[in-house]
């Protein structure tokens, strides 16, 4: 497995593989890899000759009062996970390699960034689009893999790739959960044991909403209220949002159609967790 730190080294190595006719799969990450990332890596390995993983805690997607400094990092563990999984190259740049002095270009998206997480994280998706567009230009993959847990991010990246003519297939991969239903996330490591226990309410509220929707319940406002009430049974849960939106537009819906996303963000202390499900239930593409 090769580890690169500069854009130049990375591009050179990838060009060699592409010259030899190899297809490139790409898994962009911020590190502190868990089974969710592992499943993206496995998908990439199954469908491409070469798999590249980037590990970069991207400063431009964190707000001023967010967790950039304390975001968990463990390159040694990430590196062994990648090695064992069969990754061919890790791109692990320092912030200066991605944003050298004088850097002043941004990639932004309209429409899709205002709802859901965009309400409390107004600059977040501009940071995500900027770094992902840069990474796409550096790695130049055939396919790139993103988790459905970040449903808004996945929708935005698909739209950005289409709008900016990136010739890359964006593959969404299913949410990987702990045994008790909590969606895997690097941020779960911040939770105290009590917060961790109460955080299982998020998946329970989603499963409950899904089962109501399946049994023919059509009152969207009622469903949302019920989810809020369920989550609020946990005293440590502080709801940022619970929304029922159209999966494609991310706009709130008034009645059920056949492409619904139920998404939520809830704080436990300083830790903000997100989760979602779709109705009808889809395992995303993979
Ligand atoms: O989902 C993430 O880990 C990040 O937002 C991404 C896509 C790697 C961009 O920094």
Short mmCIF file of C-alpha atoms and ligand atoms in Angstrom, two decimals:
data_model
loop_
_atom_site.label_atom_id
_atom_site.label_comp_id
_atom_site.label_asym_id
_atom_site.label_seq_id
_atom_site.Cartn_x
_atom_site.Cartn_y
_atom_site.Cartn_z
CA UNK A 1 0.00 0.00 0.00
CA UNK A 2 1.32 3.43 -0.98
CA UNK A 3 0.86 6.49 1.26
CA UNK A 4 1.15 9.92 -0.37
CA UNK A 5 1.06 13.36 1.21
CA UNK A 6 1.26 15.65 -1.78
CA UNK A 7 -1.04 16.32 -4.72
CA UNK A 8 1.85 15.80 -7.17
CA UNK A 9 2.83 12.34 -5.86
CA UNK A 10 -0.80 11.25 -5.84
CA UNK A 11 -1.53 12.41 -9.39
CA UNK A 12 1.67 10.79 -10.69
CA UNK A 13 0.88 7.40 -9.14
CA UNK A 14 -2.72 7.46 -10.33
CA UNK A 15 -1.67 8.40 -13.88
CA UNK A 16 0.61 5.33 -13.92
CA UNK A 17 -2.32 3.08 -12.99
CA UNK A 18 -4.60 4.73 -15.52
CA UNK A 19 -1.99 4.36 -18.26
CA UNK A 20 -1.96 0.64 -17.47
CA UNK A 21 -5.74 0.58 -18.03
CA UNK A 22 -6.74 0.21 -14.36
CA UNK A 23 -10.07 1.52 -13.08
CA UNK A 24 -9.94 3.68 -9.96
CA UNK A 25 -12.39 3.58 -7.05
CA UNK A 26 -12.21 6.38 -4.50
CA UNK A 27 -13.34 6.60 -0.87
CA UNK A 28 -12.98 10.14 0.54
CA UNK A 29 -12.86 10.18 4.37
CA UNK A 30 -11.83 12.30 7.32
CA UNK A 31 -10.21 9.27 8.95
CA UNK A 32 -10.93 7.57 12.30
CA UNK A 33 -12.22 4.79 10.12
CA UNK A 34 -14.96 2.42 11.28
CA UNK A 35 -17.10 -0.34 9.76
CA UNK A 36 -19.09 2.25 7.79
CA UNK A 37 -15.92 3.34 5.95
CA UNK A 38 -14.84 -0.29 5.68
CA UNK A 39 -18.05 -1.11 3.78
CA UNK A 40 -17.36 1.74 1.31
CA UNK A 41 -13.82 0.41 0.84
CA UNK A 42 -15.15 -3.11 0.25
CA UNK A 43 -17.59 -1.83 -2.39
CA UNK A 44 -14.77 0.02 -4.12
CA UNK A 45 -12.46 -3.01 -4.05
CA UNK A 46 -15.24 -5.22 -5.46
CA UNK A 47 -15.86 -2.95 -8.45
CA UNK A 48 -12.50 -1.37 -9.33
CA UNK A 49 -8.93 -2.47 -10.05
CA UNK A 50 -7.45 0.12 -7.69
CA UNK A 51 -8.88 1.64 -4.51
CA UNK A 52 -7.73 5.01 -3.22
CA UNK A 53 -8.74 6.32 0.23
CA UNK A 54 -8.19 9.94 1.24
CA UNK A 55 -7.79 10.77 4.91
CA UNK A 56 -8.10 14.50 5.46
CA UNK A 57 -9.92 16.38 8.22
CA UNK A 58 -11.09 19.21 6.00
CA UNK A 59 -10.99 22.52 7.91
CA UNK A 60 -13.26 24.38 5.48
CA UNK A 61 -16.30 22.26 6.31
CA UNK A 62 -16.19 23.01 10.05
CA UNK A 63 -17.92 26.09 11.46
CA UNK A 64 -16.17 28.43 13.92
CA UNK A 65 -17.63 26.71 17.00
CA UNK A 66 -17.44 23.17 15.72
CA UNK A 67 -15.13 20.27 16.58
CA UNK A 68 -12.25 20.72 14.06
CA UNK A 69 -9.51 20.69 16.73
CA UNK A 70 -10.88 17.78 18.67
CA UNK A 71 -12.09 15.74 15.67
CA UNK A 72 -10.71 12.24 16.40
CA UNK A 73 -7.59 11.23 14.48
CA UNK A 74 -5.66 7.93 14.47
CA UNK A 75 -3.61 7.52 11.33
CA UNK A 76 -1.84 4.35 12.53
CA UNK A 77 -5.16 2.53 13.08
CA UNK A 78 -6.61 3.90 9.81
CA UNK A 79 -3.56 2.79 7.93
CA UNK A 80 -3.73 -0.79 9.27
CA UNK A 81 -7.45 -0.98 8.49
CA UNK A 82 -6.75 0.13 4.91
CA UNK A 83 -3.81 -2.26 4.56
CA UNK A 84 -5.89 -5.20 5.78
CA UNK A 85 -8.81 -4.26 3.54
CA UNK A 86 -6.58 -4.21 0.46
CA UNK A 87 -6.48 -0.45 -0.26
CA UNK A 88 -3.82 0.47 -2.86
CA UNK A 89 -3.16 4.08 -1.92
CA UNK A 90 -3.92 6.40 0.99
CA UNK A 91 -3.76 10.12 0.21
CA UNK A 92 -3.04 11.81 3.56
CA UNK A 93 -2.28 15.48 2.95
CA UNK A 94 -1.57 18.20 5.51
CA UNK A 95 -3.96 21.20 5.31
CA UNK A 96 -1.23 23.25 3.55
CA UNK A 97 -1.02 20.71 0.73
CA UNK A 98 -4.75 21.12 0.04
CA UNK A 99 -5.02 24.83 0.85
CA UNK A 100 -1.61 26.40 0.15
CA UNK A 101 -1.01 30.07 0.91
CA UNK A 102 -2.90 32.16 -1.62
CA UNK A 103 -5.70 29.62 -2.04
CA UNK A 104 -8.92 31.56 -2.76
CA UNK A 105 -11.29 29.44 -4.86
CA UNK A 106 -14.49 27.85 -3.58
CA UNK A 107 -17.04 25.43 -5.01
CA UNK A 108 -20.56 26.08 -3.78
CA UNK A 109 -24.04 24.72 -4.36
CA UNK A 110 -27.37 26.52 -4.06
CA UNK A 111 -30.90 25.06 -3.50
CA UNK A 112 -29.92 21.75 -1.85
CA UNK A 113 -27.73 23.23 0.88
CA UNK A 114 -30.32 25.34 2.70
CA UNK A 115 -32.47 22.67 4.37
CA UNK A 116 -31.68 20.01 7.00
CA UNK A 117 -28.04 20.31 8.21
CA UNK A 118 -27.51 23.46 6.13
CA UNK A 119 -29.77 25.42 8.51
CA UNK A 120 -27.44 25.09 11.48
CA UNK A 121 -24.23 24.61 9.42
CA UNK A 122 -24.53 27.34 6.75
CA UNK A 123 -20.97 27.05 5.34
CA UNK A 124 -20.60 23.31 5.74
CA UNK A 125 -21.59 22.18 2.24
CA UNK A 126 -19.47 24.82 0.54
CA UNK A 127 -16.49 23.33 2.40
CA UNK A 128 -17.54 19.80 1.44
CA UNK A 129 -18.06 20.70 -2.24
CA UNK A 130 -14.73 22.53 -2.40
CA UNK A 131 -12.71 19.68 -0.92
CA UNK A 132 -14.54 16.93 -2.80
CA UNK A 133 -14.14 18.77 -6.12
CA UNK A 134 -10.41 19.14 -5.39
CA UNK A 135 -10.12 15.47 -4.43
CA UNK A 136 -11.97 14.43 -7.59
CA UNK A 137 -9.49 16.46 -9.66
CA UNK A 138 -6.52 14.94 -7.83
CA UNK A 139 -7.67 11.30 -7.83
CA UNK A 140 -9.67 11.39 -11.08
CA UNK A 141 -11.60 8.22 -10.16
CA UNK A 142 -14.08 6.21 -12.20
CA UNK A 143 -16.30 5.75 -9.15
CA UNK A 144 -16.53 7.47 -5.75
CA UNK A 145 -18.24 5.99 -2.68
CA UNK A 146 -20.23 7.91 -0.05
CA UNK A 147 -22.38 6.75 2.86
CA UNK A 148 -26.15 7.23 2.89
CA UNK A 149 -25.87 8.30 6.55
CA UNK A 150 -24.85 11.72 5.23
CA UNK A 151 -27.92 11.76 2.96
CA UNK A 152 -27.81 15.49 2.22
CA UNK A 153 -24.09 15.32 1.45
CA UNK A 154 -24.70 12.39 -0.94
CA UNK A 155 -27.49 14.27 -2.76
CA UNK A 156 -25.32 17.39 -3.00
CA UNK A 157 -22.27 15.51 -4.29
CA UNK A 158 -24.37 13.76 -6.94
CA UNK A 159 -25.74 17.11 -8.09
CA UNK A 160 -22.32 18.78 -8.02
CA UNK A 161 -20.75 15.96 -10.06
CA UNK A 162 -23.56 16.28 -12.62
CA UNK A 163 -23.51 20.09 -12.74
CA UNK A 164 -19.73 20.34 -13.06
CA UNK A 165 -19.43 17.46 -15.55
CA UNK A 166 -17.26 15.23 -13.40
CA UNK A 167 -17.20 11.97 -15.30
CA UNK A 168 -17.44 9.98 -12.05
CA UNK A 169 -20.10 7.53 -10.93
CA UNK A 170 -21.22 8.56 -7.43
CA UNK A 171 -22.16 5.44 -5.50
CA UNK A 172 -24.27 5.70 -2.32
CA UNK A 173 -23.78 2.92 0.22
CA UNK A 174 -26.12 1.79 2.97
CA UNK A 175 -25.92 2.95 6.58
CA UNK A 176 -23.93 0.58 8.81
CA UNK A 177 -25.28 0.34 12.35
CA UNK A 178 -24.11 -0.89 15.75
CA UNK A 179 -25.92 -3.99 17.11
CA UNK A 180 -28.35 -1.70 19.00
CA UNK A 181 -29.16 0.34 15.87
CA UNK A 182 -27.00 3.45 16.39
CA UNK A 183 -25.54 4.51 13.03
CA UNK A 184 -21.75 4.15 12.96
CA UNK A 185 -20.00 7.51 13.12
CA UNK A 186 -16.56 8.74 14.12
CA UNK A 187 -18.37 11.22 16.39
CA UNK A 188 -19.91 8.37 18.46
CA UNK A 189 -16.53 8.23 20.20
CA UNK A 190 -17.35 11.58 21.91
CA UNK A 191 -20.43 10.18 23.69
CA UNK A 192 -20.42 9.44 27.41
CA UNK A 193 -21.80 5.98 28.31
CA UNK A 194 -25.13 7.58 29.31
CA UNK A 195 -25.37 9.63 26.10
CA UNK A 196 -24.41 6.56 24.07
CA UNK A 197 -27.23 4.58 25.67
CA UNK A 198 -29.80 7.31 25.06
CA UNK A 199 -28.63 7.86 21.45
CA UNK A 200 -30.24 4.54 20.44
CA UNK A 201 -33.53 6.49 20.46
CA UNK A 202 -32.64 7.97 17.05
CA UNK A 203 -32.88 4.69 15.17
CA UNK A 204 -35.92 3.68 17.25
CA UNK A 205 -37.75 6.86 16.18
CA UNK A 206 -36.86 6.20 12.52
CA UNK A 207 -37.95 2.56 12.67
CA UNK A 208 -41.21 3.59 14.35
CA UNK A 209 -41.90 6.19 11.62
CA UNK A 210 -41.15 3.64 8.96
CA UNK A 211 -43.51 1.08 10.42
CA UNK A 212 -46.32 3.71 10.66
CA UNK A 213 -45.74 4.73 7.06
CA UNK A 214 -45.83 1.09 5.97
CA UNK A 215 -49.10 0.51 7.77
CA UNK A 216 -50.73 3.32 5.79
CA UNK A 217 -50.33 6.31 8.17
CA UNK A 218 -50.40 9.43 5.95
CA UNK A 219 -50.32 12.34 8.42
CA UNK A 220 -46.83 13.78 7.87
CA UNK A 221 -47.14 16.43 10.61
CA UNK A 222 -48.42 13.79 13.05
CA UNK A 223 -45.57 11.46 12.20
CA UNK A 224 -43.03 14.19 12.78
CA UNK A 225 -44.60 15.13 16.11
CA UNK A 226 -44.55 11.53 17.19
CA UNK A 227 -40.86 11.20 16.33
CA UNK A 228 -40.07 14.36 18.26
CA UNK A 229 -42.01 13.06 21.27
CA UNK A 230 -40.19 9.72 21.08
CA UNK A 231 -36.75 11.35 20.93
CA UNK A 232 -37.67 13.72 23.76
CA UNK A 233 -38.28 10.76 26.08
CA UNK A 234 -34.48 10.79 26.42
CA UNK A 235 -33.53 13.67 28.73
CA UNK A 236 -30.06 14.10 27.18
CA UNK A 237 -31.39 14.45 23.61
CA UNK A 238 -31.55 18.00 22.22
CA UNK A 239 -33.22 18.00 18.80
CA UNK A 240 -31.70 20.15 16.04
CA UNK A 241 -34.22 18.95 13.45
CA UNK A 242 -36.56 16.14 12.48
CA UNK A 243 -37.65 16.57 8.86
CA UNK A 244 -39.67 14.62 6.33
CA UNK A 245 -38.54 15.73 2.88
CA UNK A 246 -38.52 14.72 -0.75
CA UNK A 247 -35.36 12.62 -1.27
CA UNK A 248 -34.38 14.48 -4.42
CA UNK A 249 -35.24 18.12 -3.65
CA UNK A 250 -34.72 17.88 0.14
CA UNK A 251 -37.79 20.14 0.47
CA UNK A 252 -40.37 19.32 3.16
CA UNK A 253 -43.33 17.33 1.85
CA UNK A 254 -46.96 17.77 2.86
CA UNK A 255 -48.03 14.30 1.84
CA UNK A 256 -46.34 10.98 1.19
CA UNK A 257 -44.95 10.35 -2.26
CA UNK A 258 -42.80 7.39 -3.21
CA UNK A 259 -39.45 9.06 -2.57
CA UNK A 260 -39.33 10.29 1.02
CA UNK A 261 -36.34 10.94 3.25
CA UNK A 262 -36.87 11.13 7.00
CA UNK A 263 -33.80 12.81 8.44
CA UNK A 264 -32.82 14.00 11.87
CA UNK A 265 -30.01 15.69 13.76
CA UNK A 266 -29.87 15.53 17.54
CA UNK A 267 -27.30 16.80 20.01
CA UNK A 268 -26.15 14.83 23.01
CA UNK A 269 -24.10 17.38 24.94
CA UNK A 270 -21.72 18.92 22.39
CA UNK A 271 -22.01 15.94 20.03
CA UNK A 272 -24.36 16.32 17.08
CA UNK A 273 -25.50 13.02 15.56
CA UNK A 274 -27.38 12.60 12.29
CA UNK A 275 -29.37 9.66 10.96
CA UNK A 276 -32.06 8.99 8.37
CA UNK A 277 -34.21 6.48 6.60
CA UNK A 278 -36.12 6.40 3.34
CA UNK A 279 -39.71 5.51 2.56
CA UNK A 280 -40.09 3.17 0.84
CA UNK A 281 -37.06 1.69 2.56
CA UNK A 282 -34.15 1.48 0.11
CA UNK A 283 -30.71 0.12 0.87
CA UNK A 284 -29.37 2.87 -1.42
CA UNK A 285 -27.73 1.41 -4.50
CA UNK A 286 -25.55 -1.06 -2.56
O1 LIG B 1 -18.15 12.50 4.76
C1 LIG B 1 -16.99 12.90 5.05
O2 LIG B 1 -16.23 12.24 5.77
C2 LIG B 1 -16.51 14.24 4.52
O3 LIG B 1 -17.55 15.17 4.47
C3 LIG B 1 -15.81 14.13 3.15
C4 LIG B 1 -16.76 13.65 2.08
C5 LIG B 1 -14.63 13.18 3.26
C6 LIG B 1 -15.28 15.50 2.73
O4 LIG B 1 -14.37 16.01 3.64
#
